[in-house]
Short mmCIF file of N, CA, C and O in Angstrom, two decimals:
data_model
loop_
_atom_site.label_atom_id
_atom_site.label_comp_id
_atom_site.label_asym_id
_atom_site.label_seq_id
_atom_site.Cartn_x
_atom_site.Cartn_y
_atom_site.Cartn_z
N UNK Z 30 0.84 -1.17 0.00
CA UNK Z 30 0.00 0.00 0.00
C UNK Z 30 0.89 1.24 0.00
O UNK Z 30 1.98 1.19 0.57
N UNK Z 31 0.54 2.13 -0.50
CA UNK Z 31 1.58 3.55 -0.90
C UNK Z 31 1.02 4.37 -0.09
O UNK Z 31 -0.18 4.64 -0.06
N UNK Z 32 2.04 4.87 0.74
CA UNK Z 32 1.22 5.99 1.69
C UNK Z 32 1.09 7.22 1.03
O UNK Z 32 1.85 7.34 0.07
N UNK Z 33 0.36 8.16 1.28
CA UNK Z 33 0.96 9.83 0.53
C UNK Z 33 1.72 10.32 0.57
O UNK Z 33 2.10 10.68 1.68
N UNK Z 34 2.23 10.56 -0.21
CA UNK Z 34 3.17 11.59 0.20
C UNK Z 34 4.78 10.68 -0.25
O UNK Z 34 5.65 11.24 -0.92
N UNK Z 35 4.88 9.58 0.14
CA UNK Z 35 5.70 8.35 0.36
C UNK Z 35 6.44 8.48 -1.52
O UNK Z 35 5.75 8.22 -2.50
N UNK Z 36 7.74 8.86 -1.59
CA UNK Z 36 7.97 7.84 -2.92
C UNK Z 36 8.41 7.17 -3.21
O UNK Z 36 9.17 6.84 -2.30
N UNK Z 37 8.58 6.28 -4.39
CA UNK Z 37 8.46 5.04 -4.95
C UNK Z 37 10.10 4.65 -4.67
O UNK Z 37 11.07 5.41 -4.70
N UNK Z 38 10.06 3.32 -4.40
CA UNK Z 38 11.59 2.85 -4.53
C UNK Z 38 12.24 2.87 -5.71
O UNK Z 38 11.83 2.34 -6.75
N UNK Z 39 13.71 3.74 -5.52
CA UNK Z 39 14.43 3.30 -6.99
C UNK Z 39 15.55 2.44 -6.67
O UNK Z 39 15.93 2.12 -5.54
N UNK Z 40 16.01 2.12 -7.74
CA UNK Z 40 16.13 0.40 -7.75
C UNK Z 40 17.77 1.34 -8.85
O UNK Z 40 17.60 1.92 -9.92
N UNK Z 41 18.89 1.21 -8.29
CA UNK Z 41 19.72 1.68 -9.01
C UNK Z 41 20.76 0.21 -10.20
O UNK Z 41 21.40 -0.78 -9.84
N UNK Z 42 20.48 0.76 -11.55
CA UNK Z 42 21.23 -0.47 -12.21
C UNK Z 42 22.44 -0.27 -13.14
O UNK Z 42 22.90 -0.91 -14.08
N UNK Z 43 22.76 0.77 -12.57
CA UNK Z 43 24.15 0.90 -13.22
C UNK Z 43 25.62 1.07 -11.91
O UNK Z 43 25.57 1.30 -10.70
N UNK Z 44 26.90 0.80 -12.93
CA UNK Z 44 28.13 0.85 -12.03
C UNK Z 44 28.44 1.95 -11.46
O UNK Z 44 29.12 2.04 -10.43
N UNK Z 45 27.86 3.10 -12.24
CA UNK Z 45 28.09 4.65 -12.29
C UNK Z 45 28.12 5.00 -10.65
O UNK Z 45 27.37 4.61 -9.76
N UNK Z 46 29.33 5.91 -10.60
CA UNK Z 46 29.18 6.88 -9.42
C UNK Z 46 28.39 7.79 -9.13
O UNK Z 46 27.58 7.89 -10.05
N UNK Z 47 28.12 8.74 -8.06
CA UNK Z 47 26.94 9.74 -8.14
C UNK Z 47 27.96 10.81 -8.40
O UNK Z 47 29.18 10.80 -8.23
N UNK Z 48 26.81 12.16 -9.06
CA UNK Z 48 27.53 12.81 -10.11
C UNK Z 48 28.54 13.46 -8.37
O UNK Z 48 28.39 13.21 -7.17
N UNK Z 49 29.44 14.26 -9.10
CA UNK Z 49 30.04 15.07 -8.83
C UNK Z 49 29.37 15.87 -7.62
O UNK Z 49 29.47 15.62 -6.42
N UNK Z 50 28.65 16.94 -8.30
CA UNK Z 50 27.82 17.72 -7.54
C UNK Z 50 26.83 17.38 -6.10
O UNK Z 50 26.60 17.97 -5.05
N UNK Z 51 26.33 15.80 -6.84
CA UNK Z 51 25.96 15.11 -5.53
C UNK Z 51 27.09 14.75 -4.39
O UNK Z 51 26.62 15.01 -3.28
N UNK Z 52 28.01 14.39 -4.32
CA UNK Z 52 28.97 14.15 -3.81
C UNK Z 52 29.27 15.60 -3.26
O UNK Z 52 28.66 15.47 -2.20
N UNK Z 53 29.60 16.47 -3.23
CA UNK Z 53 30.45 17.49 -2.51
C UNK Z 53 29.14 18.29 -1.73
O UNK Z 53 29.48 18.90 -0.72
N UNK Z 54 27.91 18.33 -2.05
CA UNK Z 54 26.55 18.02 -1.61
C UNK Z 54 26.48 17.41 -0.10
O UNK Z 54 26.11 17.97 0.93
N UNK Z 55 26.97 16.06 -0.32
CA UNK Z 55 26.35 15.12 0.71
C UNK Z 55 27.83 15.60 1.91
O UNK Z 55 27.82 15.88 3.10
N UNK Z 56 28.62 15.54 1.18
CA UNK Z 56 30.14 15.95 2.08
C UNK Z 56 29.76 17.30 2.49
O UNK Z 56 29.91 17.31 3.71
N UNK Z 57 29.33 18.46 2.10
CA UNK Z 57 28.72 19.53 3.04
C UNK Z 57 28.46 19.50 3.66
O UNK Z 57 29.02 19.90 4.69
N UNK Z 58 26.88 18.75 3.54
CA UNK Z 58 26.11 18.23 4.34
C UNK Z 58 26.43 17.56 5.80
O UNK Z 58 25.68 17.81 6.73
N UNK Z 59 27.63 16.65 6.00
CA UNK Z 59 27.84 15.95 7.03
C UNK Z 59 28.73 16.82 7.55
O UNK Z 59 28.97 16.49 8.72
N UNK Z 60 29.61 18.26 7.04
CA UNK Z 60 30.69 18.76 7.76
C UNK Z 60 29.60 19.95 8.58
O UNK Z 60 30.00 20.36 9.68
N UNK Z 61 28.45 20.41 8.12
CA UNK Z 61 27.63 21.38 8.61
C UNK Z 61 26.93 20.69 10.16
O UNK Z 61 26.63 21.28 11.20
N UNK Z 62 26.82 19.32 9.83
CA UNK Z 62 26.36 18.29 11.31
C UNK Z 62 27.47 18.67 11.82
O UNK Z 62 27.53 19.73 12.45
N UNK Z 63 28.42 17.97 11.65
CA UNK Z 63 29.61 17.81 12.61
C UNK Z 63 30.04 19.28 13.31
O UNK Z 63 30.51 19.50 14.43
N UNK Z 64 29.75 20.06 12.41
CA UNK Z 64 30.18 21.87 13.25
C UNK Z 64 29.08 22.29 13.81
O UNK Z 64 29.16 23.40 14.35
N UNK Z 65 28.07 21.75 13.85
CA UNK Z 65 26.76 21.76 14.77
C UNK Z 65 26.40 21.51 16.17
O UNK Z 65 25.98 22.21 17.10
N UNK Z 66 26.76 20.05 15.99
CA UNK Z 66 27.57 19.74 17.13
C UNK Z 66 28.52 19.92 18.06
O UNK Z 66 28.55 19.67 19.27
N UNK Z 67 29.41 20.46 17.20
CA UNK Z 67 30.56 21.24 17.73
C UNK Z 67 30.28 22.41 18.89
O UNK Z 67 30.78 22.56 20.00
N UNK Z 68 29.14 23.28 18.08
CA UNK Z 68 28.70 24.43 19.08
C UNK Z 68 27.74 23.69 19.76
O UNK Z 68 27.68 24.07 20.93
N UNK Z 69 27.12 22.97 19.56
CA UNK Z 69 26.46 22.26 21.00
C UNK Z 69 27.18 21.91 22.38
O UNK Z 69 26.83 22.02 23.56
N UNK Z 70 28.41 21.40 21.73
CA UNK Z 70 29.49 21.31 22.73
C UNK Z 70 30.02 22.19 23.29
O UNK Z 70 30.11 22.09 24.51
N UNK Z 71 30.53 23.29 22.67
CA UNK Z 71 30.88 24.25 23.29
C UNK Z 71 29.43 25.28 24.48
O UNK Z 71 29.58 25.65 25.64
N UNK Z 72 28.39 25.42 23.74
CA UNK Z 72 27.84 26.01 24.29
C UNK Z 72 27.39 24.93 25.95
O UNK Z 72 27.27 25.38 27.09
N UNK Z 73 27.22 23.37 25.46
CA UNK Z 73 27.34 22.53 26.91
C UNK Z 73 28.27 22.60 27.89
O UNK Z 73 28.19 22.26 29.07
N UNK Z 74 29.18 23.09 27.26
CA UNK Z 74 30.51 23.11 28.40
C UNK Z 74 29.94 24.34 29.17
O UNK Z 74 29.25 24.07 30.16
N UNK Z 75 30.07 25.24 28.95
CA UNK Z 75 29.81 26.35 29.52
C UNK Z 75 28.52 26.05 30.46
O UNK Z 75 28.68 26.35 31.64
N UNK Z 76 27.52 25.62 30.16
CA UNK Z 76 26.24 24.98 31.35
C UNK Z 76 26.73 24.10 32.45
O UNK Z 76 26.71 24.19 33.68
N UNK Z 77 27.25 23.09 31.48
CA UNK Z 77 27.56 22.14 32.47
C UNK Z 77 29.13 22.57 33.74
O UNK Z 77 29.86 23.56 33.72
N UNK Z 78 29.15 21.20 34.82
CA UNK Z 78 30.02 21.90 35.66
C UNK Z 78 30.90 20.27 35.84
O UNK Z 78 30.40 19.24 35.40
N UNK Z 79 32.25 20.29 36.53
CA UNK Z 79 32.41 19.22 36.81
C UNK Z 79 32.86 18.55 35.24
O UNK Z 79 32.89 19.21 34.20
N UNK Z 80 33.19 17.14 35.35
CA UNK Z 80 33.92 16.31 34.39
C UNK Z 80 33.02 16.29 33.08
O UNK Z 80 33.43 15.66 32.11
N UNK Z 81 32.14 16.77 33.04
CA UNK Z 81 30.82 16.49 31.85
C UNK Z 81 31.28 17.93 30.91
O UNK Z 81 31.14 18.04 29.69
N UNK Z 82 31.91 19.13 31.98
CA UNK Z 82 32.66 20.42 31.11
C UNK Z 82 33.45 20.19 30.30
O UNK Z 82 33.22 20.49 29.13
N UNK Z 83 34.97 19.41 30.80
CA UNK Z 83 35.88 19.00 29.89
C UNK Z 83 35.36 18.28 29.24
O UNK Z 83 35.66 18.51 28.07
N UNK Z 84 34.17 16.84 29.40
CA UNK Z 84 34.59 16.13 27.90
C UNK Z 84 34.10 16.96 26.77
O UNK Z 84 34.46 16.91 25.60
N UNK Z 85 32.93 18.01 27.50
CA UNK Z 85 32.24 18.66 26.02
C UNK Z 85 33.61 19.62 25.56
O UNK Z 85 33.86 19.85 24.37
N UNK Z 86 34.22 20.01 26.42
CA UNK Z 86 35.01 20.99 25.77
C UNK Z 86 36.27 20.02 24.89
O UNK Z 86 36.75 20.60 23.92
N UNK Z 87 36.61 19.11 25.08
CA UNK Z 87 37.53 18.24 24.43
C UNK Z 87 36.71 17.84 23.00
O UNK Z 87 37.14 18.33 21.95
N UNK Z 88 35.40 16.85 22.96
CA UNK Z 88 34.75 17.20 21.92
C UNK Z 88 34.42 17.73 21.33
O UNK Z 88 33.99 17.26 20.28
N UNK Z 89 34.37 19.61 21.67
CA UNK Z 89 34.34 20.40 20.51
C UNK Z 89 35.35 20.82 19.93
O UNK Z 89 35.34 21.58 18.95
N UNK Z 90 36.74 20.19 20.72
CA UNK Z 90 38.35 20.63 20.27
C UNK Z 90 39.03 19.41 19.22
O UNK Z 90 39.98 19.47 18.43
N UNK Z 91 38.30 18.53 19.51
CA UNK Z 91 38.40 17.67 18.58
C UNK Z 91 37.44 17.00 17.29
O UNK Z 91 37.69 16.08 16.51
N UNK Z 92 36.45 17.71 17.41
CA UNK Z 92 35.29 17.05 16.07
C UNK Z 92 35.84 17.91 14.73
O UNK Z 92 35.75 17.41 13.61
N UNK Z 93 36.42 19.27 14.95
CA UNK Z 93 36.78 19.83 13.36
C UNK Z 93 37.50 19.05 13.00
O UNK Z 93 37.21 18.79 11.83
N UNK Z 94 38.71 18.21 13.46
CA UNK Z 94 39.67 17.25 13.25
C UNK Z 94 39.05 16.25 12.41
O UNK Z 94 39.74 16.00 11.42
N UNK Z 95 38.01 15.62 12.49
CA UNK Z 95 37.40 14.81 12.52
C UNK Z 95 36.76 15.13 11.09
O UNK Z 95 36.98 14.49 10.07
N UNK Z 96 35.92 16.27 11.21
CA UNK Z 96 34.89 16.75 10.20
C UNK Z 96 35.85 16.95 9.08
O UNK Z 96 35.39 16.49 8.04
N UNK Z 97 36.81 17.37 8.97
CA UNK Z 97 37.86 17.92 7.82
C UNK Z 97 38.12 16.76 7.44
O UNK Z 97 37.90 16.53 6.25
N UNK Z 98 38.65 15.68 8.26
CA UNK Z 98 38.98 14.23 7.19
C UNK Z 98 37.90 13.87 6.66
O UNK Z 98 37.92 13.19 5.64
N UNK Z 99 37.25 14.10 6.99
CA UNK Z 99 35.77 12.84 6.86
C UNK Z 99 35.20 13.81 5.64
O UNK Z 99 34.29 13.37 4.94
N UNK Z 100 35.59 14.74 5.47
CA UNK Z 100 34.92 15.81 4.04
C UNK Z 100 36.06 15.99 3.27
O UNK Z 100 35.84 16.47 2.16
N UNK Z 101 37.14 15.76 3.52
CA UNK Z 101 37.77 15.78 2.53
C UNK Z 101 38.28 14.27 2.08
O UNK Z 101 39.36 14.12 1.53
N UNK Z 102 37.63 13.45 2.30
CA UNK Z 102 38.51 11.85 2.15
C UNK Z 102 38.16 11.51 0.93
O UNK Z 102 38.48 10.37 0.58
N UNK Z 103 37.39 12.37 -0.08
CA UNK Z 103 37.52 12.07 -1.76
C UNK Z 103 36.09 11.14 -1.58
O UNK Z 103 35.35 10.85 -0.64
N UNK Z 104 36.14 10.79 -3.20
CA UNK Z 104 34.94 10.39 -3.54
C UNK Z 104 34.59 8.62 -3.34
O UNK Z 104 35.48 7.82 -3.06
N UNK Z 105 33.19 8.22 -3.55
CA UNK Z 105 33.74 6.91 -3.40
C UNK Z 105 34.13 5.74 -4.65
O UNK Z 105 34.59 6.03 -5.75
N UNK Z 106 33.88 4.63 -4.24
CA UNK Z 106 34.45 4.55 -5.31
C UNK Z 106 33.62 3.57 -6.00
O UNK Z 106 32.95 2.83 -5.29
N UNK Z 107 33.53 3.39 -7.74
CA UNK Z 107 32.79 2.84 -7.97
C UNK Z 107 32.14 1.73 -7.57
O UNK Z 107 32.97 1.15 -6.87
N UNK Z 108 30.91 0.91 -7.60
CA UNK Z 108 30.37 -0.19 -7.25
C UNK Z 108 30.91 -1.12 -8.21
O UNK Z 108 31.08 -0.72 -9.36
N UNK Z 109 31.16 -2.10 -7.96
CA UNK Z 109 31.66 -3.45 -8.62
C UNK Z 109 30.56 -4.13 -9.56
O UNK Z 109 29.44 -4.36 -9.10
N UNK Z 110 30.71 -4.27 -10.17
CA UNK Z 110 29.61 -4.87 -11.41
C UNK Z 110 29.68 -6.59 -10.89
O UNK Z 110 30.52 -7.48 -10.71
N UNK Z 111 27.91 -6.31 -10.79
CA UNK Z 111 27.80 -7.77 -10.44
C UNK Z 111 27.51 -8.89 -11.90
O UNK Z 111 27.88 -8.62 -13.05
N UNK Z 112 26.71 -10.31 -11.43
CA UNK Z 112 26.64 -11.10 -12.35
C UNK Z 112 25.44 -10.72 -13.04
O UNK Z 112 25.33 -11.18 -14.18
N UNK Z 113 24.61 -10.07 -12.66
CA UNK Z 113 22.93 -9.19 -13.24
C UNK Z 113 23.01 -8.91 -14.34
O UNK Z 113 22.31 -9.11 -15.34
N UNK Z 114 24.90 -7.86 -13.89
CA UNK Z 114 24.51 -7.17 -15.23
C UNK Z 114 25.47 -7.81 -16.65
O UNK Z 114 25.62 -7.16 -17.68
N UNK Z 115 25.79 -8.59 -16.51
CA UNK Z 115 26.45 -9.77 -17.61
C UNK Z 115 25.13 -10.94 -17.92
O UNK Z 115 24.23 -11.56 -17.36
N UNK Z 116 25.64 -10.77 -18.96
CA UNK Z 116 24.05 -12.08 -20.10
C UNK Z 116 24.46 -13.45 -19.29
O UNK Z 116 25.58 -13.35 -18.80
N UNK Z 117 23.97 -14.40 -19.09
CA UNK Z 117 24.24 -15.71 -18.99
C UNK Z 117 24.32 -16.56 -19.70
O UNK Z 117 23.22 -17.05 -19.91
N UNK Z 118 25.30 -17.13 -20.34
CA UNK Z 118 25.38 -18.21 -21.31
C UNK Z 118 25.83 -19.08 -20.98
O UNK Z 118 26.66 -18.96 -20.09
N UNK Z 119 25.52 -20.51 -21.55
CA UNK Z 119 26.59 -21.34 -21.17
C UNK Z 119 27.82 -21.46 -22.00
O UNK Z 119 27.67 -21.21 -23.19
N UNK Z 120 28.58 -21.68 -21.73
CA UNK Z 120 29.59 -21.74 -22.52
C UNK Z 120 30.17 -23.29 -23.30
O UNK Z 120 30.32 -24.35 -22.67
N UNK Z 121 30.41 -23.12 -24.62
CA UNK Z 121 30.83 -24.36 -25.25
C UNK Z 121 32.04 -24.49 -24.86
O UNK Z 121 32.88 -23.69 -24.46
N UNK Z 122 32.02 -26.35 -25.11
CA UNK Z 122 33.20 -26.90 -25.20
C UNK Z 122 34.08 -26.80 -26.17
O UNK Z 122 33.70 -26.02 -27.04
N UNK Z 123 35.13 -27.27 -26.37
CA UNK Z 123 36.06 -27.16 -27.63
C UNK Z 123 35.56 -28.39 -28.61
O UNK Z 123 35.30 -29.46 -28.08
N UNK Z 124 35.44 -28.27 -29.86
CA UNK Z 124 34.85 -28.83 -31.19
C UNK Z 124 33.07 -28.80 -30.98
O UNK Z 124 32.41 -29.51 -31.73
N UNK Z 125 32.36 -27.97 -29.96
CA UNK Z 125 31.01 -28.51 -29.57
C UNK Z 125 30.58 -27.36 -30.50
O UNK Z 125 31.05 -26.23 -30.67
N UNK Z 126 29.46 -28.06 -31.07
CA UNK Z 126 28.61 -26.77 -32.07
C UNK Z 126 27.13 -27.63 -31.84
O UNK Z 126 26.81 -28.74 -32.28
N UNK Z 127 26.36 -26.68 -31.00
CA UNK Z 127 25.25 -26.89 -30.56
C UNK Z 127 24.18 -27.19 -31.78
O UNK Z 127 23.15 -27.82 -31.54
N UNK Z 128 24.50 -26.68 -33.13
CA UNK Z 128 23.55 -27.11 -34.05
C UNK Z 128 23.38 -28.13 -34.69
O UNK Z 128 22.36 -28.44 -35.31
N UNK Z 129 24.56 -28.86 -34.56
CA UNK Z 129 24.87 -30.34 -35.38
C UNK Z 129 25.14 -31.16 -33.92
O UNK Z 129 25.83 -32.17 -34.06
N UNK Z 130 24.72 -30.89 -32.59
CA UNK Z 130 24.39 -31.87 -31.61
C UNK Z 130 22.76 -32.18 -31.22
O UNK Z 130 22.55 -32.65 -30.10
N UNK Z 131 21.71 -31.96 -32.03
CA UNK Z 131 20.23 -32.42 -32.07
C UNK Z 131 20.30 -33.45 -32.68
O UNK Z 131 21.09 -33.57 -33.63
N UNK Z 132 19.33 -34.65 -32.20
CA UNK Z 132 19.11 -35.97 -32.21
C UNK Z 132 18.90 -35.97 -33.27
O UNK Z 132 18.24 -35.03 -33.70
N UNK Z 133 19.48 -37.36 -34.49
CA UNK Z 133 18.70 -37.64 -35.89
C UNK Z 133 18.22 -38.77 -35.84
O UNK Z 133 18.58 -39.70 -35.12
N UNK Z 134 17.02 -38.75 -36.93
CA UNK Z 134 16.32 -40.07 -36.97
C UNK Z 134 16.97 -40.73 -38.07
O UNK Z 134 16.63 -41.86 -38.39
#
């Protein structure tokens, strides 16, 4: 049953990478979390009191570290072509010619 709103599964059938643009996209995307967090941390340290201060303040001294590899670690890399997308044949033997091996009367 299809809910509203809901869309349809796509079903990806090629080896192809995602373009370019998608890629530096999605890598934005996760460095804008990670510096998000970051000021969450910082602004927690400052609330909080006691050992719960330093770890936030250590976690916000250490997630840009983090966010910079993780956005800059390049693209990925293609998907491996499975057996789907190759025909299936069987393959002949040596001297076998499938047209002159049907039964004669």
């Amino acid at each position: 049953m299809k809910t509203k709103g809901a869309k349809p599964a796509v079903y990806q059938i090629t080896g192809a990478r995602k373009s370019l643009s998608e890629d530096v996209a999605y890598r934005q995307r996760r460095y804008l979390i990670s510096m998000s967090i970051r000021t969450v941390c910082f602004i927690l340290a400052v609330v909080f009191h006691g050992p719960m201060r330093w770890i936030m303040f250590v976690a916000a001294l250490t997630l840009p570290y983090f966010a910079v590899v993780f956005a800059n670690g390049g693209r990925e890399r293609a998907p491996e072509p499975t057996s789907t997308y190759l025909p299936i044949r069987p393959e002949l033997g040596p001297g076998e010619n499938h047209a002159e091996s049907s039964p004669r009367d």
